[in-house]
């Protein structure tokens, strides 16, 4: 039991350290990002079994926040489009009755569309991966094929 606690603690520490070592854009680039809106297509939050059996037991609500502000809510194993203020912002998601999970800082370019895939990262958590429009379209099409039991 103690080994499990130590393992989870080390995974959390290394995970947070990895978020902090990403290269931050220059102050000039951050200034260029300000003042517009970015369309964000967020999809995923499926576990691998959902894709294998083409069914999920239940879909629960997930809240997506950027720069400390709630952008909206979506269901797990689904997709949603949000409008986000452009900039270089810290973002996170929160599942019901759980502590919000940080996704780190993300760049939101004015007038652009950002496609974010939320893939499983283990232990009930997910990580954000920026993908192309083609990858997002394929991923969303796959999600549309997944049914729901309850």
XYZ file of N, CA and C in Angstrom:
450
model
N 0.825 -1.191 0.000
C 0.000 0.000 0.000
C 0.870 1.256 0.000
N 1.930 1.223 0.794
C 2.815 2.370 0.868
C 3.493 2.625 -0.474
N 3.823 1.547 -1.197
C 4.440 1.702 -2.515
C 3.489 2.386 -3.489
N 2.215 2.074 -3.404
C 1.233 2.722 -4.279
C 1.160 4.215 -4.001
N 1.141 4.574 -2.737
C 1.079 5.996 -2.363
C 2.316 6.723 -2.867
N 3.474 6.131 -2.680
C 4.716 6.740 -3.141
C 4.711 6.863 -4.665
N 4.249 5.809 -5.346
C 4.194 5.836 -6.814
C 3.278 6.961 -7.308
N 2.078 7.062 -6.747
C 1.138 8.115 -7.153
C 1.732 9.494 -6.866
N 2.386 9.654 -5.720
C 3.017 10.923 -5.379
C 4.101 11.281 -6.391
N 4.952 10.325 -6.759
C 6.010 10.588 -7.728
C 5.453 10.918 -9.105
N 4.406 10.206 -9.532
C 3.776 10.493 -10.819
C 3.227 11.915 -10.819
N 2.590 12.312 -9.720
C 2.030 13.667 -9.631
C 3.140 14.717 -9.683
N 4.219 14.497 -8.960
C 5.335 15.453 -8.943
C 5.959 15.580 -10.327
N 6.251 14.448 -10.979
C 6.857 14.506 -12.310
C 5.893 15.089 -13.330
N 4.599 14.814 -13.184
C 3.599 15.378 -14.088
C 3.543 16.889 -13.971
N 3.554 17.402 -12.751
C 3.524 18.849 -12.554
C 4.824 19.499 -12.999
N 5.927 18.817 -12.784
C 7.205 19.340 -13.235
C 7.246 19.455 -14.746
N 6.686 18.464 -15.434
C 6.632 18.497 -16.899
C 5.820 19.672 -17.402
N 4.745 20.025 -16.713
C 3.925 21.162 -17.125
C 4.702 22.465 -16.997
N 5.571 22.554 -16.001
C 6.275 23.796 -15.751
C 7.488 23.980 -16.656
N 7.933 22.939 -17.322
C 9.134 23.072 -18.135
C 8.830 23.391 -19.598
N 7.551 23.553 -19.952
C 7.235 23.888 -21.330
C 7.729 25.296 -21.630
N 8.113 25.501 -22.862
C 8.676 26.786 -23.260
C 7.576 27.831 -23.368
N 7.750 28.914 -22.654
C 6.784 30.006 -22.669
C 7.076 30.926 -23.854
N 6.015 31.389 -24.545
C 6.237 32.327 -25.652
C 6.823 33.644 -25.130
N 7.449 34.383 -26.028
C 8.037 35.666 -25.645
C 6.943 36.655 -25.257
N 7.319 37.708 -24.552
C 6.365 38.747 -24.148
C 5.736 39.399 -25.376
N 6.516 39.535 -26.452
C 5.999 40.121 -27.695
C 4.919 39.231 -28.302
N 5.152 37.922 -28.305
C 4.180 36.981 -28.853
C 2.905 36.965 -28.008
N 3.047 36.992 -26.692
C 1.890 37.012 -25.798
C 1.065 38.269 -26.040
N 1.731 39.409 -26.257
C 1.018 40.663 -26.535
C 0.226 40.575 -27.844
N 0.780 39.890 -28.854
C 0.079 39.728 -30.137
C -1.169 38.861 -30.006
N -1.178 37.965 -29.028
C -2.301 37.053 -28.856
C -3.522 37.724 -28.222
N -3.329 38.826 -27.540
C -4.397 39.482 -26.798
C -5.407 40.172 -27.702
N -6.661 40.235 -27.227
C -7.652 41.071 -27.864
C -8.611 40.417 -28.832
N -8.522 39.154 -29.049
C -9.439 38.505 -29.983
C -10.136 37.323 -29.335
N -10.734 36.519 -30.167
C -11.422 35.307 -29.712
C -10.868 34.115 -30.478
N -10.833 32.972 -29.818
C -10.393 31.724 -30.421
C -11.497 30.697 -30.261
N -11.793 30.009 -31.340
C -12.762 28.915 -31.290
C -11.995 27.658 -30.884
N -12.483 26.968 -29.866
C -11.833 25.756 -29.371
C -12.783 24.588 -29.553
N -12.324 23.562 -30.260
C -13.081 22.319 -30.406
C -12.407 21.312 -29.482
N -13.123 20.945 -28.428
C -12.602 20.040 -27.409
C -13.347 18.713 -27.541
N -12.606 17.612 -27.636
C -13.254 16.311 -27.767
C -12.447 15.242 -27.056
N -13.117 14.154 -26.739
C -12.441 13.041 -26.080
C -13.085 12.731 -24.748
N -12.260 12.597 -23.724
C -12.685 12.174 -22.394
C -13.335 10.784 -22.449
N -12.851 9.948 -23.374
C -13.317 8.558 -23.472
C -12.220 7.643 -22.930
N -12.630 6.543 -22.321
C -11.652 5.530 -21.931
C -11.530 4.550 -23.089
N -10.416 3.850 -23.212
C -10.229 2.944 -24.351
C -11.355 1.921 -24.530
N -11.949 1.435 -23.441
C -13.021 0.448 -23.543
C -14.228 1.012 -24.292
N -14.489 2.316 -24.156
C -15.605 2.941 -24.885
C -15.452 2.728 -26.387
N -14.238 2.869 -26.876
C -13.981 2.699 -28.306
C -14.029 1.224 -28.726
N -13.593 0.343 -27.833
C -13.582 -1.085 -28.162
C -14.984 -1.671 -28.289
N -15.857 -1.342 -27.346
C -17.202 -1.920 -27.349
C -18.248 -0.968 -27.931
N -17.804 0.212 -28.359
C -18.692 1.214 -28.969
C -19.858 1.597 -28.058
N -19.617 1.528 -26.740
C -20.639 1.875 -25.755
C -19.961 2.416 -24.504
N -20.596 3.395 -23.875
C -20.151 3.879 -22.576
C -21.302 3.678 -21.600
N -20.997 3.427 -20.339
C -22.061 3.204 -19.366
C -22.880 4.476 -19.163
N -22.206 5.556 -18.844
C -22.889 6.820 -18.574
C -21.953 7.972 -18.948
N -22.509 9.067 -19.357
C -21.712 10.270 -19.647
C -21.964 11.276 -18.538
N -20.880 11.779 -17.958
C -21.011 12.772 -16.892
C -20.512 14.126 -17.378
N -20.856 15.172 -16.669
C -20.485 16.539 -17.068
C -19.045 16.854 -16.714
N -18.403 17.598 -17.594
C -17.033 18.062 -17.384
C -17.011 19.556 -17.677
N -16.423 20.328 -16.784
C -16.341 21.775 -16.946
C -14.958 22.145 -17.455
N -14.903 22.955 -18.495
C -13.646 23.423 -19.085
C -13.478 24.892 -18.720
N -12.320 25.240 -18.144
C -12.043 26.614 -17.719
C -10.725 27.098 -18.293
N -10.694 28.387 -18.623
C -9.494 29.023 -19.146
C -9.283 30.325 -18.380
N -8.060 30.543 -17.908
C -7.700 31.755 -17.186
C -8.610 31.959 -15.972
N -8.974 30.864 -15.318
C -9.799 30.939 -14.121
C -11.276 31.179 -14.374
N -11.686 31.243 -15.627
C -13.090 31.488 -15.957
C -13.686 30.256 -16.629
N -14.879 29.925 -16.213
C -15.580 28.771 -16.782
C -16.017 29.085 -18.213
N -15.567 28.281 -19.166
C -15.917 28.478 -20.576
C -17.164 27.691 -20.959
N -17.427 26.610 -20.248
C -18.604 25.816 -20.545
C -18.487 24.404 -20.023
N -19.537 23.643 -20.276
C -19.620 22.275 -19.808
C -19.893 21.348 -20.987
N -19.309 20.182 -20.935
C -19.542 19.156 -21.941
C -19.716 17.813 -21.255
N -20.142 16.823 -21.987
C -20.279 15.468 -21.465
C -18.995 14.684 -21.751
N -18.715 13.706 -20.906
C -17.575 12.832 -21.166
C -17.851 12.022 -22.421
N -16.799 11.598 -23.071
C -16.873 10.823 -24.312
C -17.776 11.526 -25.329
N -17.455 12.804 -25.563
C -18.213 13.601 -26.522
C -17.327 14.722 -27.048
N -17.945 15.754 -27.594
C -17.204 16.902 -28.121
C -18.036 18.153 -27.913
N -17.365 19.291 -27.910
C -18.053 20.569 -27.711
C -17.171 21.670 -28.272
N -17.804 22.748 -28.729
C -17.092 23.923 -29.224
C -17.278 25.066 -28.239
N -16.185 25.716 -27.893
C -16.191 26.850 -26.976
C -15.553 28.056 -27.662
N -15.894 29.247 -27.199
C -15.206 30.463 -27.630
C -14.400 30.963 -26.441
N -13.108 31.165 -26.657
C -12.172 31.509 -25.596
C -11.493 32.832 -25.940
N -11.252 33.713 -24.966
C -10.473 34.915 -25.248
C -9.063 34.518 -25.686
N -8.565 35.140 -26.722
C -7.230 34.814 -27.218
C -6.178 35.211 -26.194
N -5.094 34.465 -26.177
C -3.997 34.753 -25.259
C -3.248 33.492 -24.891
N -2.389 33.629 -23.914
C -1.600 32.521 -23.389
C -2.119 32.279 -21.976
N -3.028 31.318 -21.835
C -3.757 31.149 -20.596
C -3.552 29.773 -19.981
N -3.663 29.767 -18.666
C -3.688 28.521 -17.924
C -5.089 27.940 -18.062
N -5.212 26.651 -18.260
C -6.525 26.031 -18.409
C -6.612 24.770 -17.567
N -7.844 24.363 -17.282
C -8.060 23.127 -16.530
C -9.453 22.582 -16.824
N -9.680 21.350 -16.416
C -11.003 20.748 -16.504
C -11.359 20.175 -15.143
N -12.657 20.051 -14.896
C -13.114 19.512 -13.620
C -14.252 18.533 -13.867
N -14.139 17.375 -13.255
C -15.202 16.379 -13.287
C -16.001 16.511 -11.997
N -17.227 16.004 -11.969
C -18.040 16.123 -10.751
C -17.347 15.510 -9.538
N -17.436 16.199 -8.425
C -16.887 15.741 -7.150
C -15.390 15.440 -7.205
N -14.666 16.171 -8.033
C -13.218 15.949 -8.145
C -12.498 17.294 -8.141
N -11.252 17.257 -7.794
C -10.413 18.452 -7.817
C -10.129 18.820 -9.276
N -10.193 20.105 -9.647
C -9.875 20.485 -11.030
C -8.472 20.030 -11.430
N -8.360 19.551 -12.657
C -7.090 19.027 -13.161
C -6.461 20.072 -14.089
N -5.258 20.561 -13.759
C -4.620 21.559 -14.631
C -4.137 20.939 -15.939
N -4.313 21.692 -17.010
C -3.819 21.281 -18.327
C -2.579 22.073 -18.708
N -2.191 23.024 -17.889
C -1.045 23.871 -18.179
C -1.447 25.065 -19.017
N -0.461 25.834 -19.420
C -0.704 27.007 -20.249
C -0.882 26.588 -21.706
N -1.834 27.227 -22.360
C -2.101 26.960 -23.772
C -2.140 28.280 -24.523
N -1.747 28.222 -25.787
C -1.789 29.389 -26.665
C -3.087 29.365 -27.454
N -3.855 30.450 -27.346
C -5.097 30.602 -28.083
C -4.931 31.790 -29.027
N -4.793 31.509 -30.318
C -4.525 32.548 -31.312
C -5.824 33.201 -31.784
N -5.836 34.546 -31.905
C -7.060 35.236 -32.316
C -7.497 34.847 -33.728
N -8.797 34.614 -33.867
C -9.365 34.305 -35.167
C -9.118 32.892 -35.661
N -8.460 32.069 -34.874
C -8.130 30.695 -35.290
C -9.030 29.701 -34.558
N -8.985 28.472 -35.008
C -9.667 27.371 -34.330
C -8.604 26.419 -33.800
N -8.716 26.095 -32.515
C -7.772 25.181 -31.873
C -8.508 23.877 -31.589
N -7.941 22.769 -32.033
C -8.525 21.450 -31.835
C -7.752 20.747 -30.732
N -8.459 20.354 -29.670
C -7.819 19.733 -28.510
C -8.441 18.367 -28.259
N -7.586 17.342 -28.278
C -8.007 15.984 -27.976
C -7.653 15.682 -26.526
N -8.638 15.253 -25.752
C -8.415 14.882 -24.359
C -8.261 13.366 -24.299
N -7.007 12.916 -24.275
C -6.751 11.478 -24.288
C -6.479 10.971 -22.875
N -6.786 9.697 -22.631
C -6.565 9.124 -21.303
C -5.092 9.184 -20.924
N -4.840 9.554 -19.663
C -3.469 9.634 -19.161
C -3.253 8.692 -17.983
N -4.241 7.859 -17.683
C -4.117 6.912 -16.581
C -4.671 7.455 -15.282
N -5.060 6.552 -14.424
C -5.606 6.879 -13.105
C -6.791 7.839 -13.189
N -7.611 7.693 -14.218
C -8.817 8.498 -14.354
C -8.583 9.924 -14.802
N -7.373 10.234 -15.252
C -7.086 11.592 -15.699
C -6.902 11.630 -17.215
N -6.886 12.826 -17.759
C -6.750 13.030 -19.195
C -5.729 14.132 -19.438
N -5.086 14.086 -20.618
C -4.152 15.133 -20.999
C -4.596 15.748 -22.314
N -4.305 17.036 -22.466
C -4.715 17.776 -23.659
C -3.630 17.691 -24.721
N -4.042 17.324 -25.939
C -3.135 17.240 -27.074
C -3.715 18.091 -28.195
N -2.935 19.054 -28.699
C -3.375 19.844 -29.856
C -3.232 18.978 -31.102
N -4.310 18.922 -31.901
C -4.321 18.083 -33.095
C -4.772 18.908 -34.297
N -4.634 18.322 -35.474
C -5.074 18.988 -36.704
C -6.589 18.850 -36.854
N -7.156 19.612 -37.772
C -8.591 19.536 -38.054
C -8.967 18.135 -38.533
N -8.142 17.537 -39.386
C -8.426 16.195 -39.907
C -8.471 15.166 -38.774
N -7.524 15.244 -37.844
C -7.512 14.319 -36.713
C -8.741 14.527 -35.837
N -9.102 15.790 -35.620
C -10.275 16.092 -34.804
C -11.547 15.577 -35.462
N -11.682 15.788 -36.768
C -12.868 15.310 -37.480
C -13.000 13.794 -37.372
N -11.885 13.075 -37.511
C -11.905 11.614 -37.403
C -12.253 11.181 -35.977
N -11.649 11.840 -34.994
C -11.921 11.511 -33.596
C -13.369 11.766 -33.215
N -13.938 12.875 -33.685
C -15.334 13.192 -33.394
C -16.260 12.197 -34.090
N -15.931 11.809 -35.321
C -16.734 10.805 -36.032
C -16.727 9.478 -35.263
N -15.574 9.095 -34.716
C -15.494 7.873 -33.915
C -16.341 7.977 -32.650
N -16.335 9.138 -32.013
C -17.117 9.344 -30.785
C -18.607 9.261 -31.089
N -19.017 9.759 -32.246
C -20.439 9.718 -32.602
C -20.971 8.290 -32.720
N -20.078 7.338 -32.924
C -20.472 5.923 -33.050
C -20.637 5.232 -31.707
N -20.243 5.899 -30.616
C -20.290 5.295 -29.287
C -21.654 5.545 -28.650
N -22.342 4.459 -28.300
C -23.644 4.546 -27.650
C -23.512 4.719 -26.157
N -24.654 4.700 -25.471
C -24.677 4.888 -24.025
C -25.685 3.931 -23.413
N -25.335 3.294 -22.297
C -26.220 2.344 -21.638
C -27.256 3.058 -20.769
N -26.798 3.936 -19.882
C -27.710 4.645 -18.979
C -27.760 6.121 -19.327
